[in-house]
Amino acid sequence: MEGYKRWVRRNKDYVHSLESLANGLTWLLPERFSDSEIGPEAVTSILGIITAVNEYIIDTTPTRIHTGSSEPSSFPYSLCITLLKDLETLVEVVAQQIYGDDKKWNFIAVTEATKVLVRVALFRNSGYKMLLHGGETANADKGSNALDPQCGYGHFTNPGQLHRPGSLQNYHGQNPWNLEGRALSALSRFGENARTISEPFWLRSVQHQQAIMEPSTPVGERPSLPTFLSEKGLSGGLFMIGEMMFITRPLIYVLSIRKYGLRSWYPWMVSLAVDLFGMGVLSYTSMSRCSRKGQEFHLSNPEKDEMRRRKLLWALYLMRDPFFSKYTR
């Protein structure tokens, strides 16, 4: 594995070219796969996993400046979330073909529950910072407790893969090649590209290089939950509620569909209500001035971009049944 890591890091451009070629070749899959979605989904999932692992290897390249300053023992939560998202559609398709439309929701619920557990662990491990792109992007912050001139206390600041067309999170229960799937695929790419609007790829590359070249600073001890709540006060508690609602919403949606069915309005309304309430809490927290302990709660620019991205993803509700079949179609 160490030899493979060295090869990937030395041949980054070559690796990216091979990945692009492999993804392009998936359009040339034989016609014998047309009767089953398992074959194409398996190929797509494997390519997605390989790409995610290679990107993780490249992003964690050690430098001379930072030699010995990284945390090799830390669990790669972001990579784990990406791998789960690459596998989730394959799990859905296999479960549907083997167990049928009704029982497949048990497997989808297990997948979503696993993602919730990983995201909660990441949320706690990061010191209760906002999850960027559902936890797939690290929310690195070296100065979250800078003094605020108005309140005199530390404030919460965080300076600062596209979903596949067939992503389970984007079209639960929909065939990716029919009308619903194609429309949802377009809106999914639209929502996921929201980050590119405000933070283009070349700028993220420059910021990544700057972070590598910056001298290492001692890593502060991650606050426990009681410490975080005592330091951030009411705003910190509201922030945690809003973020936990964002983390658990997909699982709530899937469990509702499992109980009431995909054509029921109940899962659609509950999911939308959780999204709206959670975003309202986060927006109120970011706009509030000073808490009772004199601390101001700020959002960094990447976190503000994440808030805008989450709002754009509300457009996916137009593509979810029963709203889609009754109106959008």
Short mmCIF file of C-alpha atoms in Angstrom, two decimals:
data_model
loop_
_atom_site.label_atom_id
_atom_site.label_comp_id
_atom_site.label_asym_id
_atom_site.label_seq_id
_atom_site.Cartn_x
_atom_site.Cartn_y
_atom_site.Cartn_z
CA MET A 1 0.00 0.00 0.00
CA GLU A 2 2.85 2.39 0.78
CA GLY A 3 4.35 1.67 -2.64
CA TYR A 4 0.99 2.40 -4.28
CA LYS A 5 0.71 5.67 -2.34
CA ARG A 6 4.15 6.77 -3.53
CA TRP A 7 3.26 5.91 -7.13
CA VAL A 8 -0.03 7.85 -6.99
CA ARG A 9 1.63 10.91 -5.46
CA ARG A 10 4.40 10.93 -8.04
CA ASN A 11 2.01 10.48 -11.00
CA LYS A 12 -0.98 12.63 -10.06
CA ASP A 13 -1.71 13.87 -13.58
CA TYR A 14 -1.35 10.37 -15.02
CA VAL A 15 -3.71 8.97 -12.39
CA HIS A 16 -6.32 11.65 -13.11
CA SER A 17 -6.10 10.93 -16.85
CA LEU A 18 -6.59 7.20 -16.25
CA GLU A 19 -9.62 7.88 -14.04
CA SER A 20 -11.18 10.15 -16.68
CA LEU A 21 -10.56 7.54 -19.37
CA ALA A 22 -12.09 4.77 -17.24
CA ASN A 23 -15.18 6.85 -16.50
CA GLY A 24 -15.56 7.64 -20.18
CA LEU A 25 -15.33 3.97 -21.10
CA THR A 26 -18.36 3.21 -18.92
CA TRP A 27 -20.49 4.67 -21.73
CA LEU A 28 -19.32 1.73 -23.89
CA LEU A 29 -20.59 -1.03 -21.61
CA PRO A 30 -22.02 -3.95 -23.61
CA GLU A 31 -25.73 -4.14 -24.30
CA ARG A 32 -26.01 -7.28 -22.18
CA PHE A 33 -25.95 -5.02 -19.11
CA SER A 34 -29.08 -3.19 -20.24
CA ASP A 35 -31.36 -5.76 -18.61
CA SER A 36 -29.82 -5.21 -15.18
CA GLU A 37 -28.66 -2.09 -13.39
CA ILE A 38 -26.33 -4.06 -11.10
CA GLY A 39 -23.52 -4.32 -13.68
CA PRO A 40 -23.28 -0.61 -14.54
CA GLU A 41 -23.74 0.43 -10.92
CA ALA A 42 -21.02 -1.98 -9.76
CA VAL A 43 -18.59 -0.58 -12.34
CA THR A 44 -19.48 2.99 -11.42
CA SER A 45 -19.13 2.29 -7.69
CA ILE A 46 -15.72 0.62 -8.10
CA LEU A 47 -14.43 3.51 -10.19
CA GLY A 48 -15.81 5.98 -7.65
CA ILE A 49 -14.09 4.17 -4.79
CA ILE A 50 -10.75 4.06 -6.61
CA THR A 51 -11.02 7.75 -7.47
CA ALA A 52 -11.90 8.67 -3.88
CA VAL A 53 -9.01 6.67 -2.45
CA ASN A 54 -6.55 8.21 -4.92
CA GLU A 55 -7.77 11.72 -4.13
CA TYR A 56 -7.39 11.01 -0.43
CA ILE A 57 -3.83 9.75 -0.96
CA ILE A 58 -2.95 12.88 -2.94
CA ASP A 59 -4.58 15.26 -0.45
CA THR A 60 -2.72 13.69 2.47
CA THR A 61 0.71 13.92 0.86
CA PRO A 62 3.23 14.66 3.64
CA THR A 63 5.56 17.62 3.19
CA ARG A 64 8.96 18.40 4.58
CA ILE A 65 7.54 21.31 6.55
CA HIS A 66 4.79 19.20 8.09
CA THR A 67 6.77 16.01 8.59
CA GLY A 68 5.71 14.59 11.92
CA SER A 69 3.05 17.24 12.47
CA SER A 70 0.10 15.36 10.98
CA GLU A 71 -2.16 12.96 12.83
CA PRO A 72 -1.72 9.59 11.10
CA SER A 73 -3.85 7.88 13.70
CA SER A 74 -6.96 9.98 12.99
CA PHE A 75 -9.79 8.13 11.30
CA PRO A 76 -10.46 9.26 7.67
CA TYR A 77 -14.10 10.20 8.23
CA SER A 78 -14.40 12.21 5.01
CA LEU A 79 -13.09 9.33 2.94
CA CYS A 80 -15.45 6.92 4.69
CA ILE A 81 -18.47 9.14 3.87
CA THR A 82 -17.39 9.39 0.23
CA LEU A 83 -17.02 5.61 -0.04
CA LEU A 84 -20.47 5.08 1.50
CA LYS A 85 -21.99 7.46 -1.05
CA ASP A 86 -20.25 5.58 -3.85
CA LEU A 87 -21.72 2.30 -2.60
CA GLU A 88 -25.23 3.40 -1.64
CA THR A 89 -26.79 3.24 -5.10
CA LEU A 90 -25.30 -0.21 -5.70
CA VAL A 91 -26.77 -1.36 -2.38
CA GLU A 92 -30.18 -0.02 -3.39
CA VAL A 93 -30.14 -1.62 -6.83
CA VAL A 94 -28.98 -5.01 -5.53
CA ALA A 95 -31.53 -4.97 -2.70
CA GLN A 96 -34.32 -4.03 -5.10
CA GLN A 97 -33.57 -6.84 -7.53
CA ILE A 98 -33.08 -9.50 -4.84
CA TYR A 99 -35.62 -8.52 -2.17
CA GLY A 100 -38.11 -6.33 -4.05
CA ASP A 101 -39.28 -2.74 -3.80
CA ASP A 102 -40.65 -2.99 -0.27
CA LYS A 103 -37.78 -4.70 1.54
CA LYS A 104 -35.09 -2.68 -0.19
CA TRP A 105 -35.86 0.23 2.16
CA ASN A 106 -34.45 -1.80 5.06
CA PHE A 107 -31.05 -1.84 3.37
CA ILE A 108 -31.31 1.82 2.38
CA ALA A 109 -32.13 2.69 6.00
CA VAL A 110 -29.07 0.77 7.23
CA THR A 111 -26.89 2.65 4.73
CA GLU A 112 -28.28 6.01 5.82
CA ALA A 113 -27.92 5.10 9.50
CA THR A 114 -24.26 4.24 8.92
CA LYS A 115 -23.71 7.61 7.28
CA VAL A 116 -25.40 9.33 10.22
CA LEU A 117 -23.08 7.57 12.68
CA VAL A 118 -19.98 8.51 10.69
CA ARG A 119 -21.11 12.12 10.32
CA VAL A 120 -21.92 12.43 14.01
CA ALA A 121 -18.48 11.04 14.83
CA LEU A 122 -16.89 13.52 12.41
CA PHE A 123 -18.95 16.36 13.89
CA ARG A 124 -17.72 15.50 17.36
CA ASN A 125 -14.14 14.84 16.24
CA SER A 126 -13.92 18.21 14.45
CA GLY A 127 -14.84 20.12 17.59
CA TYR A 128 -18.50 20.60 16.57
CA LYS A 129 -17.85 22.48 13.33
CA MET A 130 -20.28 22.65 10.42
CA LEU A 131 -19.98 19.73 8.02
CA LEU A 132 -19.01 20.91 4.54
CA HIS A 133 -20.53 18.92 1.66
CA GLY A 134 -22.00 16.46 4.12
CA GLY A 135 -18.61 15.81 5.70
CA GLU A 136 -16.79 15.02 2.45
CA THR A 137 -14.77 18.25 2.69
CA ALA A 138 -12.67 18.98 5.76
CA ASN A 139 -13.63 22.08 7.74
CA ALA A 140 -10.10 23.06 8.80
CA ASP A 141 -9.94 25.92 11.27
CA LYS A 142 -6.84 27.11 13.12
CA GLY A 143 -8.32 30.15 14.79
CA SER A 144 -11.86 29.51 15.88
CA ASN A 145 -11.54 31.40 19.15
CA ALA A 146 -10.30 34.77 18.00
CA LEU A 147 -11.34 37.67 20.18
CA ASP A 148 -14.34 39.62 19.00
CA PRO A 149 -14.07 43.43 19.35
CA GLN A 150 -17.75 43.84 20.23
CA CYS A 151 -18.29 40.98 22.63
CA GLY A 152 -14.82 40.41 24.02
CA TYR A 153 -15.01 36.63 23.85
CA GLY A 154 -14.09 34.00 21.30
CA HIS A 155 -16.50 33.57 18.45
CA PHE A 156 -17.18 30.57 16.31
CA THR A 157 -15.41 31.03 12.97
CA ASN A 158 -14.05 28.59 10.47
CA PRO A 159 -11.79 30.24 7.85
CA GLY A 160 -11.41 28.92 5.03
CA GLN A 161 -17.54 14.85 -5.64
CA LEU A 162 -20.15 15.63 -7.29
CA HIS A 163 -22.99 13.16 -6.58
CA ARG A 164 -23.27 10.64 -9.31
CA PRO A 165 -26.40 10.91 -11.48
CA GLY A 166 -27.74 7.73 -9.88
CA SER A 167 -27.03 8.72 -6.30
CA LEU A 168 -29.41 7.08 -3.85
CA GLN A 169 -29.55 10.28 -1.81
CA ASN A 170 -30.83 12.14 -4.86
CA TYR A 171 -33.53 9.87 -6.25
CA HIS A 172 -34.62 7.24 -3.72
CA GLY A 173 -36.65 4.68 -5.58
CA GLN A 174 -36.26 6.22 -9.03
CA ASN A 175 -34.78 4.61 -12.13
CA PRO A 176 -31.77 6.79 -13.08
CA TRP A 177 -32.48 6.40 -16.79
CA ASN A 178 -36.16 7.38 -16.86
CA LEU A 179 -37.66 10.88 -16.87
CA GLU A 180 -37.48 11.33 -13.10
CA GLY A 181 -33.92 10.09 -12.92
CA ARG A 182 -32.65 12.35 -15.71
CA ALA A 183 -34.39 15.42 -14.34
CA LEU A 184 -33.15 14.73 -10.83
CA SER A 185 -29.65 14.12 -12.14
CA ALA A 186 -29.60 17.58 -13.72
CA LEU A 187 -30.84 19.27 -10.55
CA SER A 188 -28.39 17.24 -8.47
CA ARG A 189 -25.45 18.45 -10.53
CA PHE A 190 -26.85 21.98 -10.34
CA GLY A 191 -27.01 21.84 -6.56
CA GLU A 192 -23.64 20.18 -6.11
CA ASN A 193 -21.98 22.71 -8.43
CA ALA A 194 -23.14 25.54 -6.16
CA ARG A 195 -19.82 25.49 -4.41
CA THR A 196 -18.00 26.05 -7.71
CA ILE A 197 -19.91 29.29 -8.26
CA SER A 198 -18.48 30.96 -5.19
CA GLU A 199 -15.24 28.98 -4.88
CA PRO A 200 -13.78 27.82 -8.22
CA PHE A 201 -11.51 24.82 -8.46
CA TRP A 202 -8.35 26.84 -9.10
CA LEU A 203 -8.98 28.88 -5.94
CA ARG A 204 -9.42 25.73 -3.84
CA SER A 205 -6.12 24.42 -5.27
CA VAL A 206 -4.34 27.64 -4.32
CA GLN A 207 -5.83 27.53 -0.81
CA HIS A 208 -4.75 23.90 -0.45
CA GLN A 209 -1.18 24.77 -1.46
CA GLN A 210 -1.14 27.72 0.94
CA ALA A 211 -2.31 25.46 3.74
CA ILE A 212 0.53 23.05 2.95
CA MET A 213 3.14 25.82 2.95
CA GLU A 214 1.95 27.40 6.19
CA PRO A 215 4.08 26.54 9.21
CA SER A 216 2.49 23.96 11.44
CA THR A 217 0.76 25.14 14.57
CA PRO A 218 -0.01 23.15 17.66
CA VAL A 219 -3.35 21.40 17.42
CA GLY A 220 -5.68 22.50 20.19
CA GLU A 221 -7.53 20.00 22.27
CA ARG A 222 -10.98 19.27 20.91
CA PRO A 223 -13.69 20.58 23.22
CA SER A 224 -16.10 18.16 24.84
CA LEU A 225 -19.83 18.71 24.45
CA PRO A 226 -20.28 20.35 27.90
CA THR A 227 -17.27 22.59 27.24
CA PHE A 228 -18.57 23.60 23.82
CA LEU A 229 -22.03 24.44 25.18
CA SER A 230 -20.62 26.37 28.14
CA GLU A 231 -18.32 28.38 25.87
CA LYS A 232 -20.78 29.08 23.06
CA GLY A 233 -23.90 29.44 25.19
CA LEU A 234 -27.37 29.45 23.63
CA SER A 235 -26.04 30.07 20.11
CA GLY A 236 -23.85 27.00 20.34
CA GLY A 237 -26.78 24.86 21.46
CA LEU A 238 -28.96 26.09 18.60
CA PHE A 239 -26.14 25.50 16.14
CA MET A 240 -25.83 21.91 17.31
CA ILE A 241 -29.59 21.36 16.94
CA GLY A 242 -29.56 22.73 13.39
CA GLU A 243 -26.54 20.70 12.35
CA MET A 244 -27.89 17.48 13.87
CA MET A 245 -31.15 17.99 11.96
CA PHE A 246 -29.17 18.31 8.74
CA ILE A 247 -27.23 15.12 9.56
CA THR A 248 -30.27 13.02 10.45
CA ARG A 249 -32.73 14.32 7.82
CA PRO A 250 -31.90 11.67 5.12
CA LEU A 251 -32.43 8.87 7.65
CA ILE A 252 -35.73 10.40 8.80
CA TYR A 253 -36.84 10.64 5.17
CA VAL A 254 -35.96 7.01 4.40
CA LEU A 255 -37.61 5.69 7.57
CA SER A 256 -40.77 7.66 6.71
CA ILE A 257 -40.84 6.19 3.20
CA ARG A 258 -40.27 2.72 4.66
CA LYS A 259 -43.37 3.14 6.82
CA TYR A 260 -45.74 5.22 4.68
CA GLY A 261 -44.58 4.50 1.13
CA LEU A 262 -43.02 6.59 -1.61
CA ARG A 263 -46.36 7.98 -2.83
CA SER A 264 -47.37 9.35 0.56
CA TRP A 265 -47.03 13.07 1.23
CA TYR A 266 -45.95 12.43 4.82
CA PRO A 267 -42.24 11.64 4.11
CA TRP A 268 -42.01 14.58 1.69
CA MET A 269 -43.52 17.03 4.18
CA VAL A 270 -41.52 15.74 7.16
CA SER A 271 -38.24 15.92 5.25
CA LEU A 272 -38.99 19.46 4.04
CA ALA A 273 -40.01 20.54 7.55
CA VAL A 274 -36.76 19.20 9.02
CA ASP A 275 -34.77 20.98 6.32
CA LEU A 276 -36.58 24.29 6.80
CA PHE A 277 -36.45 24.19 10.59
CA GLY A 278 -32.79 23.18 10.68
CA MET A 279 -31.80 25.88 8.21
CA GLY A 280 -33.88 28.43 10.11
CA VAL A 281 -32.06 27.58 13.34
CA LEU A 282 -28.65 27.84 11.64
CA SER A 283 -29.58 31.13 9.98
CA TYR A 284 -30.83 32.56 13.27
CA THR A 285 -27.62 31.45 14.98
CA SER A 286 -25.40 33.05 12.34
CA MET A 287 -27.35 36.33 12.47
CA SER A 288 -27.58 36.55 16.26
CA ARG A 289 -25.22 39.07 17.80
CA CYS A 290 -24.06 38.17 21.30
CA SER A 291 -25.17 35.34 23.52
CA ARG A 292 -25.83 35.66 27.20
CA LYS A 293 -22.16 34.94 27.96
CA GLY A 294 -20.98 37.70 25.63
CA GLN A 295 -19.85 35.47 22.79
CA GLU A 296 -20.62 36.13 19.15
CA PHE A 297 -21.30 33.23 16.84
CA HIS A 298 -19.86 33.68 13.35
CA LEU A 299 -19.79 31.56 10.22
CA SER A 300 -16.71 31.50 8.03
CA ASN A 301 -16.87 32.01 4.26
CA PRO A 302 -16.76 28.25 3.50
CA GLU A 303 -19.61 27.74 5.98
CA LYS A 304 -21.65 30.52 4.38
CA ASP A 305 -21.07 28.83 1.02
CA GLU A 306 -22.26 25.57 2.58
CA MET A 307 -25.44 27.31 3.78
CA ARG A 308 -26.12 28.53 0.24
CA ARG A 309 -25.42 25.05 -1.15
CA ARG A 310 -27.92 23.48 1.24
CA LYS A 311 -30.58 25.98 0.20
CA LEU A 312 -29.96 25.22 -3.48
CA LEU A 313 -30.47 21.53 -2.75
CA TRP A 314 -34.06 22.32 -1.77
CA ALA A 315 -34.74 22.31 -5.51
CA LEU A 316 -34.51 18.51 -5.29
CA TYR A 317 -37.91 18.49 -3.57
CA LEU A 318 -39.40 19.29 -7.00
CA MET A 319 -38.00 15.95 -8.18
CA ARG A 320 -39.22 13.80 -5.29
CA ASP A 321 -42.47 11.91 -5.28
CA PRO A 322 -45.28 12.55 -4.80
CA PHE A 323 -44.60 16.19 -5.81
CA PHE A 324 -42.87 15.10 -9.02
CA SER A 325 -45.58 12.76 -10.28
CA LYS A 326 -48.38 15.18 -9.36
CA TYR A 327 -46.89 18.52 -10.50
CA THR A 328 -43.33 18.61 -11.85
CA ARG A 329 -43.78 15.81 -14.40
#
